mmCIF file of C-alpha atoms in Angstrom:
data_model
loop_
_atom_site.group_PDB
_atom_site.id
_atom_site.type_symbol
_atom_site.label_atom_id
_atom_site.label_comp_id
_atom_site.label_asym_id
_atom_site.label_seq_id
_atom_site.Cartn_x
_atom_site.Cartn_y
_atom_site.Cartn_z
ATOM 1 C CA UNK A 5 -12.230 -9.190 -25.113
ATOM 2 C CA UNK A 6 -12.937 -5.807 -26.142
ATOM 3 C CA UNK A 7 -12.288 -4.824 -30.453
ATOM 4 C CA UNK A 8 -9.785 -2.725 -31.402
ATOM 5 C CA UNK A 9 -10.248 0.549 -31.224
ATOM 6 C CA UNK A 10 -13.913 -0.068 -29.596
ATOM 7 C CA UNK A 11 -13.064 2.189 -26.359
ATOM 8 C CA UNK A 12 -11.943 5.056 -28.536
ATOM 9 C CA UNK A 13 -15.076 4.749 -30.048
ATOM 10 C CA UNK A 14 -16.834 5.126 -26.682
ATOM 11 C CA UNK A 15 -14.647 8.128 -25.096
ATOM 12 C CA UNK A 16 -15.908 10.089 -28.018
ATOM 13 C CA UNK A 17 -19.127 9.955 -25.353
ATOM 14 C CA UNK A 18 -17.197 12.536 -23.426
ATOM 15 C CA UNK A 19 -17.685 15.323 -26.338
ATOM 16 C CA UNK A 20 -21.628 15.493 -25.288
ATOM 17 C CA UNK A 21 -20.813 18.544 -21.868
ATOM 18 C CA UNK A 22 -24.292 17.699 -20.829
ATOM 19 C CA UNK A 23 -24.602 13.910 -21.323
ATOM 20 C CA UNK A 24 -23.741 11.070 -19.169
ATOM 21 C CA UNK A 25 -20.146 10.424 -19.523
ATOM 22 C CA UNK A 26 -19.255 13.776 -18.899
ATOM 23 C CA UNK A 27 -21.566 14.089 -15.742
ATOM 24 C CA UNK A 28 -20.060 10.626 -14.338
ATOM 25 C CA UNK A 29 -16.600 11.992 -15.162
ATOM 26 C CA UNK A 30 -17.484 15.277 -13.054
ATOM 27 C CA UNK A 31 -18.530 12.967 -10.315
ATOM 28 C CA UNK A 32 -15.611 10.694 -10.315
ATOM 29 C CA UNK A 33 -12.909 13.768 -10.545
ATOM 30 C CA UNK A 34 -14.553 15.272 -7.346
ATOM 31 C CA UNK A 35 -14.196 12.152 -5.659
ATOM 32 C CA UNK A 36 -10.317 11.197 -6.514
ATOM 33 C CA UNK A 37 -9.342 15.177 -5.913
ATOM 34 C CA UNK A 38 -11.410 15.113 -2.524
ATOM 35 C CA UNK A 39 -9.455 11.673 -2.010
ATOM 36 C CA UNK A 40 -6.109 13.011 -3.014
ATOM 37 C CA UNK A 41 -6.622 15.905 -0.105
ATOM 38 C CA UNK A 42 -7.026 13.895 2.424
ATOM 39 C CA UNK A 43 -3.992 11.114 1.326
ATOM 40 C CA UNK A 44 -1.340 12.048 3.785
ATOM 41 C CA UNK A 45 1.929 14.787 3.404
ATOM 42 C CA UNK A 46 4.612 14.435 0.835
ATOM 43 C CA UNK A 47 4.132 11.596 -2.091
ATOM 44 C CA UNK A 48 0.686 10.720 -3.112
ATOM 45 C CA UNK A 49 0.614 7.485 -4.900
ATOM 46 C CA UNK A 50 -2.150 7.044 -7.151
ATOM 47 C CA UNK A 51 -2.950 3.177 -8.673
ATOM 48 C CA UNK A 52 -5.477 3.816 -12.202
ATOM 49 C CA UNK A 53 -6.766 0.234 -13.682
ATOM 50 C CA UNK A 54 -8.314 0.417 -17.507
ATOM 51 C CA UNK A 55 -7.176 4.337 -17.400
ATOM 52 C CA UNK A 56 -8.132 4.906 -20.960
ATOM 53 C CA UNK A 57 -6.896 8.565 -21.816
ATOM 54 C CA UNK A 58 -6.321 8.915 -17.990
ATOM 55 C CA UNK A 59 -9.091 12.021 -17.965
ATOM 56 C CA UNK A 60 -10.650 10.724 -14.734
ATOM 57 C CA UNK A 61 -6.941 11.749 -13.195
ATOM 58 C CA UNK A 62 -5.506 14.123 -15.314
ATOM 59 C CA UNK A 63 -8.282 16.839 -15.210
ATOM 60 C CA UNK A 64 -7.845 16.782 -11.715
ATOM 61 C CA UNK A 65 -4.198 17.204 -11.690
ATOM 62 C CA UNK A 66 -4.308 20.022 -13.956
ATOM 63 C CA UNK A 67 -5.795 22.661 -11.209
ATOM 64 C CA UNK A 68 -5.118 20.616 -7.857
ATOM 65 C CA UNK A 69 -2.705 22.365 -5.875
ATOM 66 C CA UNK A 70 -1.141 18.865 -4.891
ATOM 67 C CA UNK A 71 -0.211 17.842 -8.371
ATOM 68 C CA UNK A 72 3.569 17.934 -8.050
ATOM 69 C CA UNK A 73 2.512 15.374 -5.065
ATOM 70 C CA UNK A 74 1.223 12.562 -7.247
ATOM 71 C CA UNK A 75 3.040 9.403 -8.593
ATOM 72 C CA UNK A 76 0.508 7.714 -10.698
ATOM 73 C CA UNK A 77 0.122 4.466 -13.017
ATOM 74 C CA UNK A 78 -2.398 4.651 -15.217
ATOM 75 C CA UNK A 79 -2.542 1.452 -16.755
ATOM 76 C CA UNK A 80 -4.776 1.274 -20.127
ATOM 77 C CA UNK A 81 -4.462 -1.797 -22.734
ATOM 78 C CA UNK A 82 -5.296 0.510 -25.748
ATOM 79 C CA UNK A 83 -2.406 2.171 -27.633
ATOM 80 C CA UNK A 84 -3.716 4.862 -29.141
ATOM 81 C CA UNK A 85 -5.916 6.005 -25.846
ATOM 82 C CA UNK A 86 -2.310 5.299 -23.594
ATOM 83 C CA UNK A 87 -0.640 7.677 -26.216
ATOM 84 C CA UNK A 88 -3.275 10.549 -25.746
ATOM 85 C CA UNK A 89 -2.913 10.063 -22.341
ATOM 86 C CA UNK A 90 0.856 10.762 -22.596
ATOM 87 C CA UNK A 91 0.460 13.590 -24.924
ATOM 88 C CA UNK A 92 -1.750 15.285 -22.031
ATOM 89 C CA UNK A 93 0.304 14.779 -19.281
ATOM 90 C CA UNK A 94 3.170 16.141 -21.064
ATOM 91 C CA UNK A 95 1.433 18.856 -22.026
ATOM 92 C CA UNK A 96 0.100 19.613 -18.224
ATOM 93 C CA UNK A 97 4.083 18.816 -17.448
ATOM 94 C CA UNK A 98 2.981 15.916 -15.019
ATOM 95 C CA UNK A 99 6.122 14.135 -15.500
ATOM 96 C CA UNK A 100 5.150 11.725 -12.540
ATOM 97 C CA UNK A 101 2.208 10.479 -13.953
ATOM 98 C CA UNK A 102 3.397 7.180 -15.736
ATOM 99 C CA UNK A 103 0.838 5.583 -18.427
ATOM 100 C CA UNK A 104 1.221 2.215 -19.495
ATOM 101 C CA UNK A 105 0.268 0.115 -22.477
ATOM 102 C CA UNK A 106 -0.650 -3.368 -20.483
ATOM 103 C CA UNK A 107 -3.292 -5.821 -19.106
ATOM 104 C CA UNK A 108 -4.814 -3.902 -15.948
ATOM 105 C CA UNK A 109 -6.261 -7.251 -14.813
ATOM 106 C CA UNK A 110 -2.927 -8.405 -13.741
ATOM 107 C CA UNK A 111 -1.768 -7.215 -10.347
ATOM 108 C CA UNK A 112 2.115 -7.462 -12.519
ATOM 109 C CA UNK A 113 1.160 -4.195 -13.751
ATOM 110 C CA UNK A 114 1.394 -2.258 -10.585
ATOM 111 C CA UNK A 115 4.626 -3.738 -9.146
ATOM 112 C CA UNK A 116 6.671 -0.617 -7.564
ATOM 113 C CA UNK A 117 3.007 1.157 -7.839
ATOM 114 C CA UNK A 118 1.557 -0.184 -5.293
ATOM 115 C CA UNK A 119 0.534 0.165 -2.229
ATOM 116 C CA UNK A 120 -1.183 2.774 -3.560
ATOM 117 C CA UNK A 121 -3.616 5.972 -1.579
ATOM 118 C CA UNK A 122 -6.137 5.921 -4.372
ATOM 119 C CA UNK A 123 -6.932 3.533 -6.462
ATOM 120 C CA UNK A 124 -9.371 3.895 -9.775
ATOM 121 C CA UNK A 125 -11.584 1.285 -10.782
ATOM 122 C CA UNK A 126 -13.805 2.999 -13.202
ATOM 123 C CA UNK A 127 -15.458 1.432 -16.426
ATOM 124 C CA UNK A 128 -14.148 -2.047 -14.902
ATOM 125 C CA UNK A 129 -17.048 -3.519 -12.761
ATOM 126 C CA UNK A 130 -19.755 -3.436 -15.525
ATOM 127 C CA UNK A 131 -17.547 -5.334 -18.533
ATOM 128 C CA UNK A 132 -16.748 -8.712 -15.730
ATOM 129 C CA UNK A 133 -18.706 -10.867 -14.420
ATOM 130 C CA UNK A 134 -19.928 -10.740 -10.615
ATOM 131 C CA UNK A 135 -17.846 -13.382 -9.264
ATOM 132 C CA UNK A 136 -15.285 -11.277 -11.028
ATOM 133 C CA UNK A 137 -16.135 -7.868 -9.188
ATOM 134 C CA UNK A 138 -16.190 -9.780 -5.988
ATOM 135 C CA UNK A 139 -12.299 -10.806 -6.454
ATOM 136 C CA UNK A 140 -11.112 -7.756 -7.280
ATOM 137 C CA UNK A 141 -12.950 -5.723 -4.425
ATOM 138 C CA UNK A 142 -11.450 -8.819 -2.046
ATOM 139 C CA UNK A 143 -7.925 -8.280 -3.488
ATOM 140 C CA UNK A 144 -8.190 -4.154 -3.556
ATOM 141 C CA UNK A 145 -6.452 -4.391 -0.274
ATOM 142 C CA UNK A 146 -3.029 -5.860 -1.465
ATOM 143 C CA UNK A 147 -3.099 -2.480 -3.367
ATOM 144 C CA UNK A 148 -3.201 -0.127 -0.624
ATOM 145 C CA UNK A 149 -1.281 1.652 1.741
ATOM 146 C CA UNK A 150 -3.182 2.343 4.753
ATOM 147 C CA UNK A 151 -5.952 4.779 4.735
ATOM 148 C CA UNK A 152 -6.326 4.371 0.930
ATOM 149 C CA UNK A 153 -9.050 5.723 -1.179
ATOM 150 C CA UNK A 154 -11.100 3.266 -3.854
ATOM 151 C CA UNK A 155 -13.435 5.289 -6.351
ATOM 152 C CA UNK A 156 -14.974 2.951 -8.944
ATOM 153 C CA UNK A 157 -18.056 2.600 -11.052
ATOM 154 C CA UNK A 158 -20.893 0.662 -11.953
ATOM 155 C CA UNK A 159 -24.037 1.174 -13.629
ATOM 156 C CA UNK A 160 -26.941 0.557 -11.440
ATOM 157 C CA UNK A 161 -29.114 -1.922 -14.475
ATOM 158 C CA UNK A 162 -31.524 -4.570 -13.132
ATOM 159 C CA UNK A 163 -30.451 -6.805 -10.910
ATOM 160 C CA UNK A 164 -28.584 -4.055 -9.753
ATOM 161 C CA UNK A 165 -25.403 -5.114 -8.196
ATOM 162 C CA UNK A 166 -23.908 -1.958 -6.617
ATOM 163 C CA UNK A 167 -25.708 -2.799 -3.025
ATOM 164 C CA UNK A 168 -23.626 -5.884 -3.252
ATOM 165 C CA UNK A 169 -20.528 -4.537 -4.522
ATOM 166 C CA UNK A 170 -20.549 -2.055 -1.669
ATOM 167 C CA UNK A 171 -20.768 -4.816 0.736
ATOM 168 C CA UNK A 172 -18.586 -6.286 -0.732
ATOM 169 C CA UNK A 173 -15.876 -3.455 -0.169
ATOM 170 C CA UNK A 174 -16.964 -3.651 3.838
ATOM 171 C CA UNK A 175 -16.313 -6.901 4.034
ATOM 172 C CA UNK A 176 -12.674 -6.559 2.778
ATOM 173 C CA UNK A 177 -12.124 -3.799 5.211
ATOM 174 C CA UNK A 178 -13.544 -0.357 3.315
ATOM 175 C CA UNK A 179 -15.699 1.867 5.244
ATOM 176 C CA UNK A 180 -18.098 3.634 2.453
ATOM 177 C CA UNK A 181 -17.068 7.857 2.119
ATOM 178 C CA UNK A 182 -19.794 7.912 -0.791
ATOM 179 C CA UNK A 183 -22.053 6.452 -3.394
ATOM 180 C CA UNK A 184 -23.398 8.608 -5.951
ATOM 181 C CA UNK A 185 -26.386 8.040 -8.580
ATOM 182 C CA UNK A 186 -26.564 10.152 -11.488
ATOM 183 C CA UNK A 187 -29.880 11.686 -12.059
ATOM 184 C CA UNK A 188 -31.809 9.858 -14.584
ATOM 185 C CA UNK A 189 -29.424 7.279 -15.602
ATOM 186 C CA UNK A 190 -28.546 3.707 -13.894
ATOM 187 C CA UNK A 191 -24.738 5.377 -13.835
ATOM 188 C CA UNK A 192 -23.052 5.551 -9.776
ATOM 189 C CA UNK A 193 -20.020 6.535 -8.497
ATOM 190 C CA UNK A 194 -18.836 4.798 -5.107
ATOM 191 C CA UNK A 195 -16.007 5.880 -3.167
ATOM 192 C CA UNK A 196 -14.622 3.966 -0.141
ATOM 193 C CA UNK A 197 -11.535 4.188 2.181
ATOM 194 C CA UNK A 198 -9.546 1.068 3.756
ATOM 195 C CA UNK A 199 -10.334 0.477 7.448
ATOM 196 C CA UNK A 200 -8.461 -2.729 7.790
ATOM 197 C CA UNK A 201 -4.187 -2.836 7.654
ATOM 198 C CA UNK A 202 -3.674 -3.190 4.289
ATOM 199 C CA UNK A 203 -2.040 -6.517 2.795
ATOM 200 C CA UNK A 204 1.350 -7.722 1.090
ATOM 201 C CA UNK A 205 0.966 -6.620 -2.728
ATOM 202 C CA UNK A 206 1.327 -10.245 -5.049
ATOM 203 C CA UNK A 207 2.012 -10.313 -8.230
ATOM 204 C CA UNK A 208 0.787 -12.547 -10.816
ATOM 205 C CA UNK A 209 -2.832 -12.267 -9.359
ATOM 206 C CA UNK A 210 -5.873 -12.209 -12.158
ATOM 207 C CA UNK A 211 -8.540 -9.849 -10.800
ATOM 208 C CA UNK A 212 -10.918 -10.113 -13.623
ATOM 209 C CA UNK A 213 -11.250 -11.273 -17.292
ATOM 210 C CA UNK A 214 -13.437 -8.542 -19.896
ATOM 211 C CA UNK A 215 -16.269 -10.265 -21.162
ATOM 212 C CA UNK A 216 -17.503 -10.475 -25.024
ATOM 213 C CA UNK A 217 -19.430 -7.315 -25.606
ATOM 214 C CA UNK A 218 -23.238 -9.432 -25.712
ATOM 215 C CA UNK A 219 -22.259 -11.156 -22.339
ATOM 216 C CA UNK A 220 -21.431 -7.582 -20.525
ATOM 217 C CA UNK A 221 -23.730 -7.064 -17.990
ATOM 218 C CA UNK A 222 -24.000 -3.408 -19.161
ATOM 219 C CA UNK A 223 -25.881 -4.624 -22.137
ATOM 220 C CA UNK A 224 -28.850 -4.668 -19.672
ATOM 221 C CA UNK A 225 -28.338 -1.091 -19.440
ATOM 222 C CA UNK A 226 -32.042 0.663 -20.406
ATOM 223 C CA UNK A 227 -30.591 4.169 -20.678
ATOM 224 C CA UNK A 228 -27.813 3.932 -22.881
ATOM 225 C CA UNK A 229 -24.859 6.950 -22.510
ATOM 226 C CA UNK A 230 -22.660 6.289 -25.908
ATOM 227 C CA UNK A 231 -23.998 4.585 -29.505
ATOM 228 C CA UNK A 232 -21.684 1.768 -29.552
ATOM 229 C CA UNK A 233 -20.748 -0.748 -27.964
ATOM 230 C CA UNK A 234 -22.769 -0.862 -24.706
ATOM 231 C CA UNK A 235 -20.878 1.437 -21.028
ATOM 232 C CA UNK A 236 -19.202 0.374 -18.648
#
């Protein structure tokens, strides 16, 4: 399990405008606002797993002209990063976005979230193991509505496992919108959109369990983006 206080240590990554957090963060914010356009009329409901401060939604929200559209949970099991969170989106007045202090590995913490027309699975895939990343991209479905958008993460370290993680998504029913590497770093950004009908949400579901910080495979990561501990 991840220290206290150890991912508020690595957000402070986002202060550097020209290093790699903040040019993943650009990447993933283009993705979920180019994914919230197409989600259909009226409500759109957005599903965020290990949110941290909620940034990757939240400074999308703040200019997108379908803000007052969104219902989100942003689900983040750090206090003190779920409470900045709340202090921005009260400050943006997103009153619908909901951010909550719980375990985002449990599919209990998105009952009456989900199905959901984008779902965020960023700074997940590289703390679990790969059998781990496997469930969870097999369950993503039970999570959707129809049509939904998935943008996740993963850092691209030897043996990279992002060419497997994106099969992984077609073969529960995703058809890939777009996979991006950042220059010079083993960082990516995927996006896909479900194909297949979606299936019944179930609760009580573990999609994956953090690993101890020396068994992460991002500790094989040979350009690192923060000083301690090792990305996601």
């Amino acid at each position: 399990m991840a220290r206290s206080g150890e991912w508020v240590e690595w957000h402070r990554g986002y202060e550097k405008p020209d290093g790699l957090l903040a040019r993943r963060l650009a990447v993933v914010q283009r993705l979920v606002a180019a994914a919230i356009d197409r989600a259909p009329p009226d409500a759109v409901r957005v599903i965020s797993m290990c949110a941290g401060d909620g940034r990757d939604l939240l400074g999308v929200l703040a200019a997108h002209p379908r803000r007052r559209d969104v219902r989100a949970r942003l689900v983040e099991l750090d206090e003190s990063l779920v409470a900045r969170g709340r202090e921005r989106a009260a400050h943006e007045g997103l009153d619908s976005v909901e951010l909550v202090c719980g375990d985002a590995s449990d599919t209990c913490a998105y009952r009456d979230a989900a199905p959901a027309d984008v779902l965020l699975v960023c700074g997940v895939f590289g703390n679990v193991t790969d059998e781990d990343v496997h469930n969870t991209v097999a369950r993503l479905p039970e999570l959707c509505a129809p049509g939904a958008t998935v943008v996740w993460t993963r850092g691209r370290f030897e043996p990279d496992l992002t060419p497997a993680i994106r099969s992984w998504f077609g073969d529960a029913g995703f058809a890939e919108i777009d996979f991006v590497p950042i220059a010079g770093t083993t960082a990516a950004v995927g996006a896909h959109r479900l194909t297949a009908a979606p299936r019944p949400y179930v609760a009580g579901v573990r999609l994956f369990t953090f690993l101890e910080e020396r068994e992460r495979p991002s500790r094989r990561c040979s350009v690192p983006y923060r000083a301690t501990p090792s990305p996601p």
